[in-house]
Structures are given as structure tokens and as C-alpha cells.
Coordinates of C-alpha atoms and ligand atoms in Angstrom, one line a residue:
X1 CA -7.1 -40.0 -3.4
X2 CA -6.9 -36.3 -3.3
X3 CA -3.4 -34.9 -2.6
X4 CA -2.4 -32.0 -0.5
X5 CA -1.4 -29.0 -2.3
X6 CA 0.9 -27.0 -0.2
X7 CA 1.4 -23.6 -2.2
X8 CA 4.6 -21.8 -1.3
X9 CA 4.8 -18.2 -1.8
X10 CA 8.5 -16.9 -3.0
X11 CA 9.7 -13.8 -2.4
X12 CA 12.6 -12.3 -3.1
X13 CA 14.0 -9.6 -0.2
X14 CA 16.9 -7.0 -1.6
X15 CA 19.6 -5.8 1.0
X16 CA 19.1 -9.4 2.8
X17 CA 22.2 -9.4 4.1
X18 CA 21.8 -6.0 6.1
X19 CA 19.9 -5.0 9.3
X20 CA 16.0 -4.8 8.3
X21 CA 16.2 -7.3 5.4
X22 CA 18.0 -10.1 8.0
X23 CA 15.2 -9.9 10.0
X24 CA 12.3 -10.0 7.6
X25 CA 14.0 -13.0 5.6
X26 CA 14.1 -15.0 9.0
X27 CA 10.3 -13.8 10.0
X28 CA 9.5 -15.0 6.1
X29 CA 11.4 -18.3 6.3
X30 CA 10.1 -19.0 10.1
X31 CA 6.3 -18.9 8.7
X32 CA 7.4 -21.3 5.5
X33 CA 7.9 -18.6 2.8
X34 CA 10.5 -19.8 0.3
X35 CA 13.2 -16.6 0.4
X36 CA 15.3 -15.6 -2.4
X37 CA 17.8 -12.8 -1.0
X38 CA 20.0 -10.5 -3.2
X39 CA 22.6 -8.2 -1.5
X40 CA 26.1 -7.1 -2.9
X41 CA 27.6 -7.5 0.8
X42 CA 29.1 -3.7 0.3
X43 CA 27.7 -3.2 3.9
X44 CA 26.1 -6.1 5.0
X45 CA 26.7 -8.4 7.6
X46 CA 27.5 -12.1 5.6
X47 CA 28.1 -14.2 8.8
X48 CA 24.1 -13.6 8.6
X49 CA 23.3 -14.4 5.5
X50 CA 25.1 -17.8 6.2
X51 CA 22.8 -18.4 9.0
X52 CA 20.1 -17.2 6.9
X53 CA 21.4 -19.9 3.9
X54 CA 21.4 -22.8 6.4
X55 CA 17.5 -22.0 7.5
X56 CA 16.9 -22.1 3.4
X57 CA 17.2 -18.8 2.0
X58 CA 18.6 -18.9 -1.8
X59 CA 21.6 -16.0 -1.8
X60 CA 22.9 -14.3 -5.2
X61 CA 25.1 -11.4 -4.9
X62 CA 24.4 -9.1 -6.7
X63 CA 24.8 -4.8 -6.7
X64 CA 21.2 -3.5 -7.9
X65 CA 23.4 -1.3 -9.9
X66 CA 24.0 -3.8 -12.8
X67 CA 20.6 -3.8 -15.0
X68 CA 21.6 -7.0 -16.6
X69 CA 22.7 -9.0 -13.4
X70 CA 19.2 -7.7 -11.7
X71 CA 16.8 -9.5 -14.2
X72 CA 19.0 -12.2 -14.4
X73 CA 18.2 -13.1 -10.8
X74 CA 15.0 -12.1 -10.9
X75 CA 13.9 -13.9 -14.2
X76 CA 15.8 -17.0 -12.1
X77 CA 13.9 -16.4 -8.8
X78 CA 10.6 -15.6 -10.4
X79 CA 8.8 -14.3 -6.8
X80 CA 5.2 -13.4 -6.6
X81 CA 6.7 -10.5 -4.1
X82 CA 9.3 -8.4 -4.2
X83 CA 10.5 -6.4 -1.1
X84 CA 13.0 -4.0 -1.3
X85 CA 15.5 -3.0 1.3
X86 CA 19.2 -3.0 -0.4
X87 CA 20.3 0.8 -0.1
X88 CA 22.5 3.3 1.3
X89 CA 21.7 4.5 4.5
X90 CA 23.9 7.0 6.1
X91 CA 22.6 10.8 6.1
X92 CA 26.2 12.2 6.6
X93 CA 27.8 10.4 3.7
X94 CA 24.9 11.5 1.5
X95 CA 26.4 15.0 1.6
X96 CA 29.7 13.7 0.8
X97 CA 29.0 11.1 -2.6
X98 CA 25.4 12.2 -3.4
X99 CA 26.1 10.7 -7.1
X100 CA 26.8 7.4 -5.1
X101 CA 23.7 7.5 -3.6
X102 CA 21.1 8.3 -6.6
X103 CA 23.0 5.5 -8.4
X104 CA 22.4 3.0 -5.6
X105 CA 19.0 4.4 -4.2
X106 CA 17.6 5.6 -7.1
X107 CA 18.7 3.6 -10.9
X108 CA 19.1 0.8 -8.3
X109 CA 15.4 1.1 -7.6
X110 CA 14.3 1.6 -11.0
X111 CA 16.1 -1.4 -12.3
X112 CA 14.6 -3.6 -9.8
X113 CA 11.2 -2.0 -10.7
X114 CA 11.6 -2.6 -14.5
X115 CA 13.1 -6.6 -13.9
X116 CA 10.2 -6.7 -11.8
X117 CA 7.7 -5.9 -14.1
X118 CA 9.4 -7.7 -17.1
X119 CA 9.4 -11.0 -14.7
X120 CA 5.7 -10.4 -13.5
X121 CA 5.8 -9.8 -9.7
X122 CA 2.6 -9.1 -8.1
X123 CA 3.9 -7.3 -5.3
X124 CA 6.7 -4.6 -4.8
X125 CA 6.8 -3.0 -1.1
X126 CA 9.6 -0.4 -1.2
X127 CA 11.5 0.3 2.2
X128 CA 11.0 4.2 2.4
X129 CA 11.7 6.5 5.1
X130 CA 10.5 9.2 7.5
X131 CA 13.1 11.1 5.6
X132 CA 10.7 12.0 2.9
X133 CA 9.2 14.3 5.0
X134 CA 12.1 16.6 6.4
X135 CA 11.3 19.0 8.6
X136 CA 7.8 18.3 10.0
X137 CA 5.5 21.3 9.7
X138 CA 2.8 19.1 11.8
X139 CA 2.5 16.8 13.8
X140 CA 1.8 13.8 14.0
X141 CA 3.4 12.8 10.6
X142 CA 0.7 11.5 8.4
X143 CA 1.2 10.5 4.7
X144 CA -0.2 14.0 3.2
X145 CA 2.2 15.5 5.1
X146 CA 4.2 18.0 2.3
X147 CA 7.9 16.1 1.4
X148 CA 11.0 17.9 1.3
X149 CA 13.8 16.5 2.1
X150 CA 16.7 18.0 3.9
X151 CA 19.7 15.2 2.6
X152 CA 20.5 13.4 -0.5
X153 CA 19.9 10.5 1.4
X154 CA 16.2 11.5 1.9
X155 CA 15.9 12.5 -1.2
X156 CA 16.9 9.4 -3.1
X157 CA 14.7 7.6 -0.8
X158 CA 12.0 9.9 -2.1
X159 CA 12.4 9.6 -6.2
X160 CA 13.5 5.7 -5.3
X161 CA 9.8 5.7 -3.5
X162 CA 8.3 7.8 -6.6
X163 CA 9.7 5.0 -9.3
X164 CA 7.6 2.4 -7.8
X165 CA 5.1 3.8 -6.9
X166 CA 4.5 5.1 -10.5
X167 CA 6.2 2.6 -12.6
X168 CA 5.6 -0.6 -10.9
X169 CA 2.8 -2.4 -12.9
X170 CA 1.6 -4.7 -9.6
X171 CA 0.5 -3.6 -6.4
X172 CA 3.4 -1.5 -5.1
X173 CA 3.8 0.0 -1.8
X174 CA 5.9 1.8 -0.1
X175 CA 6.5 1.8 3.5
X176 CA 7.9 5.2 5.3
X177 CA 10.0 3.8 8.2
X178 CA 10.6 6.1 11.3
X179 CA 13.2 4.7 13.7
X180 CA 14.2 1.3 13.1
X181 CA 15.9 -0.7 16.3
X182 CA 16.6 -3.9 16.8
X183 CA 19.6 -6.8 17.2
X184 CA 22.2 -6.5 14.4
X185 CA 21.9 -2.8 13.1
X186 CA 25.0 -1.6 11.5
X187 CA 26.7 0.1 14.2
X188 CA 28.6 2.5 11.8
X189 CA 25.3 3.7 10.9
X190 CA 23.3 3.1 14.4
X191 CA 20.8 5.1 15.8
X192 CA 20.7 6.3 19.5
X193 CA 19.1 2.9 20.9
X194 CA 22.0 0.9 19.5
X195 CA 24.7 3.6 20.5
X196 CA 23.0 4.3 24.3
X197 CA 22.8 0.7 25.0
X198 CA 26.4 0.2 23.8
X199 CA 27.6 2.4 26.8
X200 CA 25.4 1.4 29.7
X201 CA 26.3 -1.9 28.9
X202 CA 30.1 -0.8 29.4
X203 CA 28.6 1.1 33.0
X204 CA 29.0 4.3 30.6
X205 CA 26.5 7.1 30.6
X206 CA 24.5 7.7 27.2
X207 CA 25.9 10.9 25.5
X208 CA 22.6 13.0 24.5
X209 CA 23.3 15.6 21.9
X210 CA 21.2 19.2 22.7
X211 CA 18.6 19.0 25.7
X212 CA 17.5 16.0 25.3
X213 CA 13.6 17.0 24.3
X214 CA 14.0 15.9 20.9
X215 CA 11.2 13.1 20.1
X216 CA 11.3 10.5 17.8
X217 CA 9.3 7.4 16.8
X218 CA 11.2 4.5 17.5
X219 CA 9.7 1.1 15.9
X220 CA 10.7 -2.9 16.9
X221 CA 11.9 -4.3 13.4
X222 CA 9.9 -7.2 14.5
X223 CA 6.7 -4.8 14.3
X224 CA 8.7 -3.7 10.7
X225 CA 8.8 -6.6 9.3
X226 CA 5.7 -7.6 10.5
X227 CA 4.4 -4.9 7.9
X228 CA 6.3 -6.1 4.7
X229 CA 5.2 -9.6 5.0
X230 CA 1.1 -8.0 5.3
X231 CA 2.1 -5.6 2.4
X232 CA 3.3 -9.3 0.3
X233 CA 0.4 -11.0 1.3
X234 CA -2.4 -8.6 0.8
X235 CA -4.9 -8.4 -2.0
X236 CA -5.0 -4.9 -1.9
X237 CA -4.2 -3.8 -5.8
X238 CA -3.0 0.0 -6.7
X239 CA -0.4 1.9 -5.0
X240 CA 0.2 2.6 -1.5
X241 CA 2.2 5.0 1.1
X242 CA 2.2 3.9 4.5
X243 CA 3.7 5.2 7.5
X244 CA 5.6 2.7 9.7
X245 CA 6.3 3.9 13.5
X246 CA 4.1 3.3 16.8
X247 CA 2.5 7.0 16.4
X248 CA 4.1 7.5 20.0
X249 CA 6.7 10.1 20.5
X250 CA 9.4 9.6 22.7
X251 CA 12.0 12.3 24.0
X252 CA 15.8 11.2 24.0
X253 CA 16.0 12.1 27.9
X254 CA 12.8 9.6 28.5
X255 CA 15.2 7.2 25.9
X256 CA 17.9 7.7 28.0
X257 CA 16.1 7.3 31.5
X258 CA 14.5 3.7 30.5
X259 CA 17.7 2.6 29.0
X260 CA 19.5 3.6 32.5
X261 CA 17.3 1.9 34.2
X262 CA 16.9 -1.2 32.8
X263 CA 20.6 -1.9 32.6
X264 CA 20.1 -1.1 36.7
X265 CA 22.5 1.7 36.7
X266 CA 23.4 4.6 38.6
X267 CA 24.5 7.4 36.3
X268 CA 23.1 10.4 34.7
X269 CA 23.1 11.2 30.7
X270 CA 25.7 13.3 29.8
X271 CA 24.6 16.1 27.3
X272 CA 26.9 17.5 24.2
X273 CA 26.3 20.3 21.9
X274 CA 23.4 19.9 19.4
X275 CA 23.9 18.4 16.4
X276 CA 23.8 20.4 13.1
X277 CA 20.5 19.8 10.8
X278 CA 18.9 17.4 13.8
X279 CA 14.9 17.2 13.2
X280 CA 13.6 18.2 16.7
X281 CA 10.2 16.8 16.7
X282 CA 9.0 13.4 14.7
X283 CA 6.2 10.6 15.2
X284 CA 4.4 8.8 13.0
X285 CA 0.4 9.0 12.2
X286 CA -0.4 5.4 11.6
X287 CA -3.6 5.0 11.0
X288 CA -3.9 4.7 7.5
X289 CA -2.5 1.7 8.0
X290 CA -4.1 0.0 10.6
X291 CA -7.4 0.8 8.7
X292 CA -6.6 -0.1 5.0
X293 CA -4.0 -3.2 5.9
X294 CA -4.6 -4.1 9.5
X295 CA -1.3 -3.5 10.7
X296 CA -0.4 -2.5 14.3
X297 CA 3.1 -2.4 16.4
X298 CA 2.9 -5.2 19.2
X299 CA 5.9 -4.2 20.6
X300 CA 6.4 -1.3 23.7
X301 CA 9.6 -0.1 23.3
X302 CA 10.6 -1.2 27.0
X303 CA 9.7 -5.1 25.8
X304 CA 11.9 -4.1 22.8
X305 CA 14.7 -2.3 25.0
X306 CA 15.0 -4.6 27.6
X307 CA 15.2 -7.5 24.4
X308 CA 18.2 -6.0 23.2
X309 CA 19.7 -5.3 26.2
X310 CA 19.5 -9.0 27.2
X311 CA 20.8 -9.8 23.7
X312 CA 24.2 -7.6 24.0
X313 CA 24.7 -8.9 28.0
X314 CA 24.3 -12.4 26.7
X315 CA 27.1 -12.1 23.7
Ligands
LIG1 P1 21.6 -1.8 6.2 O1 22.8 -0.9 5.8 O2 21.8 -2.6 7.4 O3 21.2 -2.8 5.0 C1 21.2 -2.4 3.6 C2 21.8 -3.5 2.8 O4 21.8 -3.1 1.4 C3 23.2 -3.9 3.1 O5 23.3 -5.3 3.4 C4 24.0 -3.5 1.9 O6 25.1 -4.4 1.6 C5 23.0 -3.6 0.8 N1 23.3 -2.8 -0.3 C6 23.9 -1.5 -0.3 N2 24.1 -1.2 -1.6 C7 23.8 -2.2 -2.4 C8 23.9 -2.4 -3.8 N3 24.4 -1.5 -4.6 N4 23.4 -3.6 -4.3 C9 22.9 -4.5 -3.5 N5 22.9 -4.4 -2.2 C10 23.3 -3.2 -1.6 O7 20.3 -0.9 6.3 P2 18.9 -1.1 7.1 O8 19.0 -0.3 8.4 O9 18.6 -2.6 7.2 O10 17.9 -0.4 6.1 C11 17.2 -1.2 5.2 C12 16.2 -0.2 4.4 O11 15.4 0.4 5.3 C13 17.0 0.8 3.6 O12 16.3 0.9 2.3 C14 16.8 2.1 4.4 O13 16.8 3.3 3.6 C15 15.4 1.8 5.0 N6 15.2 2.5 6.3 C16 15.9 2.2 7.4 C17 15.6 2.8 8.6 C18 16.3 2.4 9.9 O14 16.0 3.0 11.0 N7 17.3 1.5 9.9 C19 14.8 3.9 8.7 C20 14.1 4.3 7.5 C21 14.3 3.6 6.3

């Protein structure tokens, strides 16, 4: 009698316990992955990692700091993929502890890289960030575009992207992420989806800082994580930069309108001075990676919006 082989893939997700990485380890464990998640709940959320726990992820905490406690989880997970999410991701606190934020986003990095490659992983996909770029000097972004970043924040994103990329011994890649939204985002840290739907669902008008024609390139982190579990699976070998977004750039007043009216409101945005060191134009080329990994957004930011407004009406 022949018996069924079911082979499980395990992967082990970094930062699990945090906004991106929650929903990537429940997309991985909903499609039968076995999920290893390492966070050291500095800024996570742990109420999710509990749900997470009773679906069947396998927690350690652990800050990507320590060398030694980094391959010790590793060399006990043993994954075939590693992705990597666990950082520090506020721009202004960059400026104020940028030592604190090369230690986390950059030795952090590297120690997970070397672990990694001591263990064996076959995969490393590295959550990078439209931050590399700075100010665009053309648009659409694509990934030749020049990188210089404007924040310690974006530029440990950008030697944390540079360690993998060159020192990982598997296939690595490393996934620029425009603007993230979804459920659960840290609201300390939130961007202007989270903090506009916040106040219309208090009958409050979104604040918009400067004119309002601003665009950015705001991605479902269903679509996001969409993208890490093709980057695990693929057979793709060599290194790889891909830009994440939907390529479609949105102003903050056309944000602001949608948001308004899906909540079915009757109020006008109210604008505020411009924010110091704001990037005024960004959106994302994607097409290298729809045509080297198959990868495409499924979800129009009004789905998304009116997702997450139903989500903060309901609790
Ligand atoms: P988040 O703050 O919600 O999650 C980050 C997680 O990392 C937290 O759970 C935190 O506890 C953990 N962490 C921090 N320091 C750690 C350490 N020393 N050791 C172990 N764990 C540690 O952030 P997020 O929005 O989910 O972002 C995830 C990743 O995506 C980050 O690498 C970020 O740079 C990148 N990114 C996010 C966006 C976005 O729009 N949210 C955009 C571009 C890139």
C-alpha cells in the first residue's frame, strides 16, 4: 500500500507579533504551512500572537539583537523560509535613537542572515521599504530608481536590505513595501488610512496635513502578504528587489473623499500646516514583479477601505 506523503513547509516569520507579520503568519497557517514566529513583544500586539498560538503557530521570544538566542531558535525551528519583518518602524523616533535603530534594523538583520545560513534556509525575503528611495526623482518608482534615504529609519532599512541581499547564501529577496494598511496596525505608528478612519468613525472629519495633493501607494496587507508567501515558495534562485504597492497613486484629498463617503458622512477634510520632510509624490512601478514572480494586488483600495471600516464599526 502506498502512503500519502503530505510535505509541510516551515517557515519561520520575525516581528510575528506585529502588524504585517500577524497577517502573513495567519495567511501561512490558513493554507497549512507550519509557522514558527519569533518577536521580542517590545511593540507588538501579544493578545495576537495568542490567537495566532491557538491556530498552531510555535512562539519564542526572542530580540534579534541577541546573536546567540537568534540561532538558537533557528537551529531549533530549522525552516526551509525565513521571512523577516521584526523592526523598528517609526520615522520620527529614528531621528531621536538612530543607534537604536541600526542595532535593531541592521545587526538584527545580519544576525538573522548569518543563523540563517549556518542552519541552511533556502529562502530569506526581507521586509524593505519605499524608504529606500527617498525623495523620488521619477516617477513611477521602479527598483533602479537611485536610493537615498532621508531618515535613519530608511536608511537601516536600506543596509538591513543590503546584508541579505549580499550575504544570504539562499535565495534572498527583498520586498520594498509602499503603504501598508490593514486591521491591527500599530496605531502609535499608523498611517493616514488607520488615523482618517479613526475619526470618521467618531463623525470627525480627517485632518489632512498641506493641500492635500500629496499621492501615495497604499497596498492591502492581504495583497502584502500575498507576496512573501510567493517569494517562500518560489524556485527562483539569486537575489531579488521587488517593489510591493498597486503602481496606482492616490492623492490624500481623493483618500479622504472615499473614506468620507463610505462611512456616509457629511463633513469636509479639515487641512493643517504641512508636515516637515513629507515626500510629496510616491507610487510604485510593479512590474518586475508581476513578470519574474507572478505577483499582482487583488485588492482596490475601496474593497480594502470599506473592509476596515466594517471591521472598526463592528468592534
Ligand atoms: P510593527 O511595529 O507592527 O511590527 C514589528 C514587530 O517587530 C513588532 O511586533 C515588534 O515587537 C517586533 N520587534 C521590534 N524590535 C524587535 C527586536 N529587537 N527583536 C524582535 N522583534 C522586534 O510593524 P509593521 O508595520 O508590521 O512592519 C513590519 C515590517 O514591514 C517592518 O520591517 C517595516 O520596516 C516594514 N514596512 C512596513 C510598512 C508599513 O506600511 N507598515 C511599510 C514599509 C515597510
Amino acid at each position: 500500500m502506498i502512503s500519502k506523503l503530505k510535505i509541510v513547509m516551515r517557515i519561520l516569520v520575525t516581528g510575528v507579533a506585529g502588524f504585517i507579520g500577524s497577517h502573513l503568519c495567519s495567511s501561512l497557517l490558513g493554507r497549512g504551512f507550519e509557522v514558527w514566529g519569533l518577536d521580542d513583544l517590545s511593540r507588538g500586539d501579544r493578545g495576537r500572537v495568542k490567537e495566532l498560538e491557538e491556530l498552531g503557530l510555535r512562539f519564542v521570544r526572542v530580540d534579534i539583537r541577541d546573536r546567540v538566542e537568534v540561532e538558537k531558535a533557528l537551529r531549533e525551528a530549522r525552516p526551509v523560509g525565513v521571512a523577516h519583518l521584526a523592526a523598528l518602524i517609526s520615522v520620527p523616533e529614528s531621528f531621536e535613537k538612530p543607534d537604536l535603530y541600526m542595532a535593531v534594523n541592521v545587526e538584527g538583520t545580519r544576525n538573522l542572515v548569518s543563523a540563517a545560513n549556518e542552519v541552511g534556509v533556502e529562502r530569506f525575503v526581507y521586509a524593505s521599504s519605499a524608504a529606500v528611495y527617498g525623495n523620488p526623482v521619477r516617477l513611477p518608482i521602479d527598483e533602479e530608481h537611485p536610493t537615498k534615504p532621508i531618515s535613519p529609519y530608511g536608511e537601516s532599512k536600506l543596509l538591513g536590505e543590503k546584508c541579505v541581499l549580499n550575504e544570504f547564501r539562499g535565495s534572498a529577496f527583498s520586498l520594498r513595501l509602499f503603504n501598508v494598511y490593514g486591521r491591527g496596525q500599530n496605531p502609535e505608528y499608523a498611517g493616514v488610512i488607520t488615523k482618517f478612519l479613526e475619526r470618521v468613525s467618531r463623525g470627525e472629519p480627517p485632518i489632512i496635513y498641506g493641500d492635500g495633493e500629496q499621492t501615495r501607494d497604499f497596498i492591502y496587507v492581504g495583497d502584502v502578504a500575498d507576496a512573501f508567501i510567493q517569494a517562500l515558495t518560489s524556485n527562483l534562485r539569486g537575489a531579488y528587489v521587488f517593489n510591493i504597492g498597486t503602481g496606482n497613486a492616490v492623492t490624500i484629498n481623493q483618500l479622504a473623499r472615499m473614506i468620507i463617503k463610505l462611512a456616509g458622512l457629511n463633513v469636509e477634510p479639515i487641512h493643517a500646516d504641512p508636515r516637515p520632510g513629507d515626500i510629496r509624490h510616491s507610487y510604485a512601478d510593479i512590474s518586475r514583479i508581476k513578470s519574474v514572480l507572478g505577483w499582482q494586488p487583488k485588492i482596490p483600495l475601496e474593497e480594502g477601505l470599506k473592509r476596515l471600516l466594517e471591521n472598526l464599526q463592528s468592534g
